């Protein structure tokens, strides 16, 4: 099947649901939207099994063919086409596969919502734009998907713009502000992406990615500062979309959207777009060590920031949101160190266990009638045994405990950092400790101990539509790591690395096997220590207030800093401009009034009465005659 079917199927769903929403009764709109995403997943599977070493490149449309030919056979005109290699194929499987599960889950979760059909229309639109982003054969087309995802996320984050079930206006204002914040901060990143595209076109005369990647000789002789600048511009775009420092504060606030939106945006799709952009642009970053180091440090510091901020959060979803910030930092750290396959591997496993954790959190919120404060939970393992079991799997996966998925993918990133940059490795290891603690805190506060919430509630597991996606994701979070078992463990073959290596470079690090065992042992021990720390605090009932107190709860005060410095500075500038504007307006109004006063007298004279004009002529004639008479008398004429 042609590649265009991948984004076209969800786009059809979007068009049908947004234009004919009133004709879809009950949950039929949800089934239609989910079915079309499932069909897209089937297409992605078919194309995956049909992949060869030669990527599929399908041009759909060419603008002004032969009108803008560049040098060396490069066409400088605008083409629209899709490109499928091993990297984009993995991304399409993750987007459609995890996206389908989230759609099915949403049928039950959003049942009864006044805008049920519209919700699925937006979800279909989001998936379609994400597929365009990863399949694009050029940066401009990728930018179309990039912007489309931004628009869809704005609509989905602010979906409850009047509060949940339209019953809470104050909540609605907060939700709308969160959507606006995400939209605006992403535009800052978009500016960097656009500047990167302009510079690429100026230097290479094309924006088609395969053509750029094929210019090996040209790239080697291109000025190094130019390449560094291109990579830094693209990094700004990636930072905005993936919620990295300093543009990270929109991501936790995006929790205002319904929980399936959080799972879709934070787990499998939008926030990983920045990682994909850098991995796809590897031919630039491999020649720009300075910019790559910026990427790695942005990732390392963001991972630390997210972990520290998650330590004392009280909202069940916000803990996971800051965890996403931190895990994305790991991925940036990996691509910055040119370990592209390690980053994509962690992207895949993260999609499994983070979607699982978000959907499990949604099941808890659903069972507790929208309660999201973990301090008002506890002891839910007895009343929700299935959700508890899958949540425990998610926690073990993200903390890197063998044999779960996160163990394999996180270990690959840490090993790469160990081989190339000791400070970044130590940061990564410390983040692993914090991750294990805050996820242990999340687990014990929600599932263990005694129930601290409303005694009138009787929480229980969700129905089959809620539970089936959780079960599938739990299975993937358990076995997903075996897609890429390293050679030193049980005779692994690096299957995913070898597969992706046909599309993106694999920079293998030289570490003795004994050292790899040591690094792995330290990472596992770190995870166990973090979980043990959380268990110890749980036993002495000290988990409700986490480490760092208000500093962690306020996310290291970064948002306040932005409000004070950028927001406050903007307000001062705008007030100054307002004063200037009022001054200019007042001056112009004064001039207009002074000019208008004599004019008013003239308008009074011009009354339209003939007698007035006759009198005017008579007076004028008398004045002229009198003047000449006086002049004649005075001059002796």
CSV table of N, CA and C in Angstrom, one decimal, residues 63-170:
chain,number,residue,atom,x,y,z
A,63,UNK,N,6.1,21.0,-7.4
A,63,UNK,CA,5.7,22.3,-7.7
A,63,UNK,C,6.7,22.9,-8.7
A,64,UNK,N,6.2,23.4,-9.9
A,64,UNK,CA,7.0,23.9,-10.9
A,64,UNK,C,8.2,23.0,-11.3
A,65,UNK,N,7.9,21.9,-11.8
A,65,UNK,CA,9.1,21.0,-12.2
A,65,UNK,C,9.9,21.6,-13.3
A,66,UNK,N,11.2,21.4,-13.2
A,66,UNK,CA,12.2,21.9,-14.1
A,66,UNK,C,12.3,23.4,-14.2
A,67,UNK,N,11.7,24.1,-13.3
A,67,UNK,CA,11.7,25.5,-13.2
A,67,UNK,C,12.8,26.1,-12.3
A,68,UNK,N,13.3,25.2,-11.4
A,68,UNK,CA,14.2,25.7,-10.4
A,68,UNK,C,15.2,24.6,-10.2
A,69,UNK,N,16.0,24.4,-11.2
A,69,UNK,CA,17.1,23.3,-11.1
A,69,UNK,C,18.3,23.9,-10.4
A,70,UNK,N,18.8,23.2,-9.5
A,70,UNK,CA,20.0,23.6,-8.8
A,70,UNK,C,21.2,22.9,-9.5
A,71,UNK,N,22.3,22.9,-8.8
A,71,UNK,CA,23.6,22.3,-9.3
A,71,UNK,C,23.7,20.9,-8.9
A,72,UNK,N,24.5,20.1,-9.6
A,72,UNK,CA,24.8,18.7,-9.3
A,72,UNK,C,23.5,17.9,-9.2
A,73,UNK,N,22.5,18.2,-10.1
A,73,UNK,CA,21.3,17.4,-10.2
A,73,UNK,C,20.4,17.6,-9.0
A,74,UNK,N,20.6,18.6,-8.2
A,74,UNK,CA,19.7,18.8,-7.1
A,74,UNK,C,18.6,19.7,-7.6
A,75,UNK,N,17.3,19.3,-7.4
A,75,UNK,CA,16.2,20.1,-7.7
A,75,UNK,C,15.9,21.1,-6.6
A,76,UNK,N,15.8,22.3,-6.9
A,76,UNK,CA,15.6,23.3,-5.9
A,76,UNK,C,14.1,23.7,-5.8
A,77,UNK,N,13.3,23.0,-6.5
A,77,UNK,CA,11.8,23.3,-6.4
A,77,UNK,C,11.2,22.5,-5.3
A,78,UNK,N,10.0,22.8,-5.0
A,78,UNK,CA,9.3,22.2,-3.9
A,78,UNK,C,8.6,20.9,-4.2
A,79,UNK,N,9.0,19.9,-3.5
A,79,UNK,CA,8.4,18.6,-3.7
A,79,UNK,C,7.7,18.2,-2.4
A,80,UNK,N,6.7,17.4,-2.6
A,80,UNK,CA,6.0,16.8,-1.4
A,80,UNK,C,6.1,15.3,-1.6
A,81,UNK,N,6.7,14.7,-0.7
A,81,UNK,CA,6.8,13.2,-0.8
A,81,UNK,C,7.0,12.6,0.6
A,82,UNK,N,6.9,11.3,0.7
A,82,UNK,CA,7.0,10.5,1.9
A,82,UNK,C,8.2,9.6,1.8
A,83,UNK,N,8.9,9.4,2.9
A,83,UNK,CA,10.2,8.7,2.9
A,83,UNK,C,10.1,7.7,4.0
A,84,UNK,N,10.3,6.4,3.7
A,84,UNK,CA,10.2,5.4,4.7
A,84,UNK,C,11.5,4.6,4.8
A,85,UNK,N,12.2,4.7,5.8
A,85,UNK,CA,13.3,3.8,6.1
A,85,UNK,C,13.1,3.2,7.5
A,86,UNK,N,14.2,2.5,8.0
A,86,UNK,CA,14.0,1.8,9.2
A,86,UNK,C,13.6,2.8,10.4
A,87,UNK,N,14.2,4.0,10.4
A,87,UNK,CA,13.9,4.9,11.5
A,87,UNK,C,12.4,5.3,11.4
A,88,UNK,N,12.0,5.8,10.3
A,88,UNK,CA,10.6,6.3,10.2
A,88,UNK,C,9.6,5.1,10.3
A,89,UNK,N,10.0,3.9,9.9
A,89,UNK,CA,9.1,2.8,10.1
A,89,UNK,C,8.8,2.4,11.6
A,90,UNK,N,9.9,2.5,12.3
A,90,UNK,CA,9.8,2.3,13.8
A,90,UNK,C,8.8,3.3,14.4
A,91,UNK,N,9.0,4.6,13.9
A,91,UNK,CA,8.2,5.6,14.5
A,91,UNK,C,6.7,5.5,14.1
A,92,UNK,N,6.5,5.0,12.9
A,92,UNK,CA,5.1,4.8,12.5
A,92,UNK,C,4.4,3.7,13.3
A,93,UNK,N,5.2,2.7,13.6
A,93,UNK,CA,4.6,1.6,14.4
A,93,UNK,C,4.3,2.1,15.8
A,94,UNK,N,5.2,2.9,16.4
A,94,UNK,CA,4.9,3.4,17.7
A,94,UNK,C,3.7,4.3,17.7
A,95,UNK,N,3.7,5.2,16.8
A,95,UNK,CA,2.6,6.2,16.8
A,95,UNK,C,1.2,5.6,16.6
A,96,UNK,N,1.2,4.7,15.6
A,96,UNK,CA,-0.2,4.1,15.3
A,96,UNK,C,-0.5,3.0,16.3
A,97,UNK,N,0.5,2.2,16.7
A,97,UNK,CA,0.2,1.1,17.7
A,97,UNK,C,-0.2,1.6,19.0
A,98,UNK,N,0.6,2.5,19.6
A,98,UNK,CA,0.3,3.0,20.9
A,98,UNK,C,-0.9,4.0,20.8
A,99,UNK,N,-0.9,4.7,19.7
A,99,UNK,CA,-2.1,5.6,19.5
A,99,UNK,C,-3.4,4.9,19.4
A,100,UNK,N,-3.4,3.7,18.8
A,100,UNK,CA,-4.6,2.9,18.7
A,100,UNK,C,-5.1,2.5,20.1
A,101,UNK,N,-4.1,2.0,20.9
A,101,UNK,CA,-4.5,1.6,22.2
A,101,UNK,C,-5.1,2.7,23.0
A,102,UNK,N,-4.5,3.9,22.9
A,102,UNK,CA,-5.0,5.1,23.6
A,102,UNK,C,-6.4,5.5,23.1
A,103,UNK,N,-6.6,5.3,21.8
A,103,UNK,CA,-8.0,5.6,21.3
A,103,UNK,C,-9.0,4.7,21.9
A,104,UNK,N,-8.7,3.4,21.9
A,104,UNK,CA,-9.6,2.4,22.4
A,104,UNK,C,-9.9,2.7,23.9
A,105,UNK,N,-8.9,3.0,24.6
A,105,UNK,CA,-9.1,3.4,26.1
A,105,UNK,C,-10.0,4.6,26.2
A,106,UNK,N,-9.8,5.5,25.3
A,106,UNK,CA,-10.6,6.8,25.4
A,106,UNK,C,-12.1,6.6,25.2
A,107,UNK,N,-12.4,5.5,24.5
A,107,UNK,CA,-13.9,5.3,24.2
A,107,UNK,C,-14.6,5.1,25.6
A,108,UNK,N,-14.0,4.4,26.5
A,108,UNK,CA,-14.6,4.3,27.8
A,108,UNK,C,-14.3,5.5,28.7
A,109,UNK,N,-13.1,6.0,28.6
A,109,UNK,CA,-12.7,7.1,29.5
A,109,UNK,C,-13.6,8.4,29.2
A,110,UNK,N,-13.8,8.7,27.9
A,110,UNK,CA,-14.5,9.9,27.6
A,110,UNK,C,-16.0,9.7,27.4
A,111,UNK,N,-16.5,8.5,27.6
A,111,UNK,CA,-17.9,8.2,27.5
A,111,UNK,C,-18.7,9.2,28.3
A,112,UNK,N,-19.7,9.8,27.7
A,112,UNK,CA,-20.6,10.8,28.4
A,112,UNK,C,-20.1,12.2,28.3
A,113,UNK,N,-19.0,12.4,27.7
A,113,UNK,CA,-18.5,13.8,27.6
A,113,UNK,C,-19.3,14.5,26.5
A,114,UNK,N,-19.6,15.8,26.7
A,114,UNK,CA,-20.5,16.5,25.8
A,114,UNK,C,-19.9,16.6,24.4
A,115,UNK,N,-18.6,16.6,24.3
A,115,UNK,CA,-17.9,16.8,23.0
A,115,UNK,C,-17.1,15.5,22.7
A,116,UNK,N,-17.8,14.4,22.9
A,116,UNK,CA,-17.1,13.1,22.7
A,116,UNK,C,-16.6,12.9,21.3
A,117,UNK,N,-17.4,13.2,20.3
A,117,UNK,CA,-17.0,13.0,18.9
A,117,UNK,C,-16.0,13.9,18.5
A,118,UNK,N,-16.1,15.2,19.0
A,118,UNK,CA,-15.0,16.2,18.6
A,118,UNK,C,-13.7,15.7,19.2
A,119,UNK,N,-13.7,15.1,20.4
A,119,UNK,CA,-12.4,14.7,21.0
A,119,UNK,C,-11.7,13.7,20.0
A,120,UNK,N,-12.4,12.8,19.5
A,120,UNK,CA,-11.8,11.8,18.6
A,120,UNK,C,-11.4,12.4,17.3
A,121,UNK,N,-12.1,13.4,16.8
A,121,UNK,CA,-11.7,14.1,15.6
A,121,UNK,C,-10.3,14.8,15.9
A,122,UNK,N,-10.2,15.4,17.0
A,122,UNK,CA,-8.9,16.1,17.3
A,122,UNK,C,-7.8,15.0,17.5
A,123,UNK,N,-8.1,13.9,18.1
A,123,UNK,CA,-7.1,12.8,18.3
A,123,UNK,C,-6.7,12.3,16.9
A,124,UNK,N,-7.6,12.0,16.0
A,124,UNK,CA,-7.3,11.6,14.7
A,124,UNK,C,-6.4,12.6,13.9
A,125,UNK,N,-6.7,13.9,14.1
A,125,UNK,CA,-5.9,14.9,13.4
A,125,UNK,C,-4.5,14.9,14.0
A,126,UNK,N,-4.4,14.7,15.3
A,126,UNK,CA,-3.1,14.7,15.9
A,126,UNK,C,-2.2,13.6,15.3
A,127,UNK,N,-2.8,12.4,15.3
A,127,UNK,CA,-2.0,11.2,14.8
A,127,UNK,C,-1.6,11.5,13.3
A,128,UNK,N,-2.6,12.0,12.5
A,128,UNK,CA,-2.3,12.3,11.1
A,128,UNK,C,-1.1,13.2,11.0
A,129,UNK,N,-1.1,14.3,11.7
A,129,UNK,CA,0.0,15.3,11.7
A,129,UNK,C,1.3,14.6,12.1
A,130,UNK,N,1.3,13.8,13.1
A,130,UNK,CA,2.5,13.2,13.6
A,130,UNK,C,3.1,12.2,12.6
A,131,UNK,N,2.2,11.5,11.8
A,131,UNK,CA,2.7,10.6,10.8
A,131,UNK,C,3.3,11.4,9.6
A,132,UNK,N,2.7,12.6,9.3
A,132,UNK,CA,3.3,13.4,8.3
A,132,UNK,C,4.7,13.9,8.7
A,133,UNK,N,4.8,14.2,10.0
A,133,UNK,CA,6.1,14.7,10.5
A,133,UNK,C,7.2,13.6,10.3
A,134,UNK,N,6.9,12.4,10.7
A,134,UNK,CA,7.9,11.3,10.6
A,134,UNK,C,8.2,10.8,9.2
A,135,UNK,N,7.2,10.9,8.4
A,135,UNK,CA,7.3,10.4,7.0
A,135,UNK,C,7.8,11.4,6.0
A,136,UNK,N,7.9,12.7,6.4
A,136,UNK,CA,8.2,13.7,5.5
A,136,UNK,C,9.6,13.5,4.9
A,137,UNK,N,9.7,13.7,3.6
A,137,UNK,CA,11.0,13.6,2.9
A,137,UNK,C,11.8,14.9,2.9
A,138,UNK,N,11.2,15.9,3.4
A,138,UNK,CA,11.9,17.2,3.4
A,138,UNK,C,11.6,18.0,4.7
A,139,UNK,N,12.4,18.9,5.0
A,139,UNK,CA,12.2,19.7,6.2
A,139,UNK,C,10.9,20.6,6.1
A,140,UNK,N,10.6,21.2,5.0
A,140,UNK,CA,9.3,21.9,4.9
A,140,UNK,C,8.1,21.1,5.2
A,141,UNK,N,8.1,19.9,4.6
A,141,UNK,CA,6.9,19.0,4.9
A,141,UNK,C,6.9,18.5,6.4
A,142,UNK,N,8.1,18.3,6.9
A,142,UNK,CA,8.2,17.9,8.3
A,142,UNK,C,7.7,19.1,9.2
A,143,UNK,N,7.9,20.3,8.7
A,143,UNK,CA,7.5,21.5,9.4
A,143,UNK,C,5.9,21.6,9.4
A,144,UNK,N,5.3,21.1,8.3
A,144,UNK,CA,3.9,21.1,8.2
A,144,UNK,C,3.3,20.2,9.3
A,145,UNK,N,3.9,19.0,9.4
A,145,UNK,CA,3.4,18.1,10.5
A,145,UNK,C,3.8,18.6,11.8
A,146,UNK,N,4.9,19.3,11.9
A,146,UNK,CA,5.4,19.9,13.2
A,146,UNK,C,4.3,20.9,13.7
A,147,UNK,N,3.9,21.8,12.8
A,147,UNK,CA,2.9,22.8,13.1
A,147,UNK,C,1.5,22.2,13.4
A,148,UNK,N,1.2,21.2,12.6
A,148,UNK,CA,-0.1,20.5,12.7
A,148,UNK,C,-0.2,19.8,14.1
A,149,UNK,N,0.9,19.2,14.5
A,149,UNK,CA,0.9,18.6,15.9
A,149,UNK,C,0.8,19.7,16.9
A,150,UNK,N,1.4,20.8,16.7
A,150,UNK,CA,1.3,21.9,17.7
A,150,UNK,C,-0.2,22.4,17.8
A,151,UNK,N,-0.8,22.5,16.6
A,151,UNK,CA,-2.2,23.0,16.6
A,151,UNK,C,-3.1,21.9,17.3
A,152,UNK,N,-2.9,20.7,17.0
A,152,UNK,CA,-3.7,19.6,17.6
A,152,UNK,C,-3.5,19.5,19.1
A,153,UNK,N,-2.3,19.7,19.5
A,153,UNK,CA,-2.0,19.7,21.0
A,153,UNK,C,-2.7,20.8,21.7
A,154,UNK,N,-2.7,22.0,21.0
A,154,UNK,CA,-3.4,23.2,21.6
A,154,UNK,C,-4.9,22.8,21.8
A,155,UNK,N,-5.5,22.2,20.8
A,155,UNK,CA,-6.9,21.9,20.9
A,155,UNK,C,-7.2,20.8,21.9
A,156,UNK,N,-6.3,19.9,22.1
A,156,UNK,CA,-6.5,18.8,23.0
A,156,UNK,C,-6.2,19.2,24.5
A,157,UNK,N,-5.1,20.0,24.7
A,157,UNK,CA,-4.8,20.4,26.0
A,157,UNK,C,-5.9,21.3,26.6
A,158,UNK,N,-6.4,22.1,25.7
A,158,UNK,CA,-7.5,23.0,26.2
A,158,UNK,C,-8.9,22.4,25.9
A,159,UNK,N,-9.0,21.1,25.8
A,159,UNK,CA,-10.3,20.5,25.4
A,159,UNK,C,-11.3,20.8,26.4
A,160,UNK,N,-11.0,20.7,27.7
A,160,UNK,CA,-12.0,21.1,28.7
A,160,UNK,C,-11.8,22.6,29.0
A,161,UNK,N,-12.1,23.4,28.0
A,161,UNK,CA,-11.9,24.9,28.2
A,161,UNK,C,-13.0,25.5,29.1
A,162,UNK,N,-14.0,24.7,29.5
A,162,UNK,CA,-15.0,25.2,30.4
A,162,UNK,C,-15.0,24.3,31.7
A,163,UNK,N,-13.9,23.7,31.9
A,163,UNK,CA,-13.8,22.8,33.1
A,163,UNK,C,-14.3,21.4,32.7
A,164,UNK,N,-14.0,20.4,33.6
A,164,UNK,CA,-14.4,19.1,33.4
A,164,UNK,C,-16.0,19.0,33.4
A,165,UNK,N,-16.5,18.5,32.3
A,165,UNK,CA,-18.0,18.5,32.1
A,165,UNK,C,-18.6,19.8,32.2
A,166,UNK,N,-17.9,20.8,31.8
A,166,UNK,CA,-18.3,22.2,31.8
A,166,UNK,C,-18.9,22.8,33.1
A,167,UNK,N,-18.4,22.2,34.2
A,167,UNK,CA,-18.9,22.6,35.5
A,167,UNK,C,-18.0,23.4,36.4
A,168,UNK,N,-16.8,23.8,35.8
A,168,UNK,CA,-15.9,24.5,36.6
A,168,UNK,C,-15.2,25.6,35.8
A,169,UNK,N,-15.7,26.8,35.9
A,169,UNK,CA,-15.2,27.9,35.0
A,169,UNK,C,-13.7,28.2,35.4
A,170,UNK,N,-13.4,28.2,36.6
A,170,UNK,CA,-12.0,28.5,37.0
A,170,UNK,C,-11.0,27.5,36.5
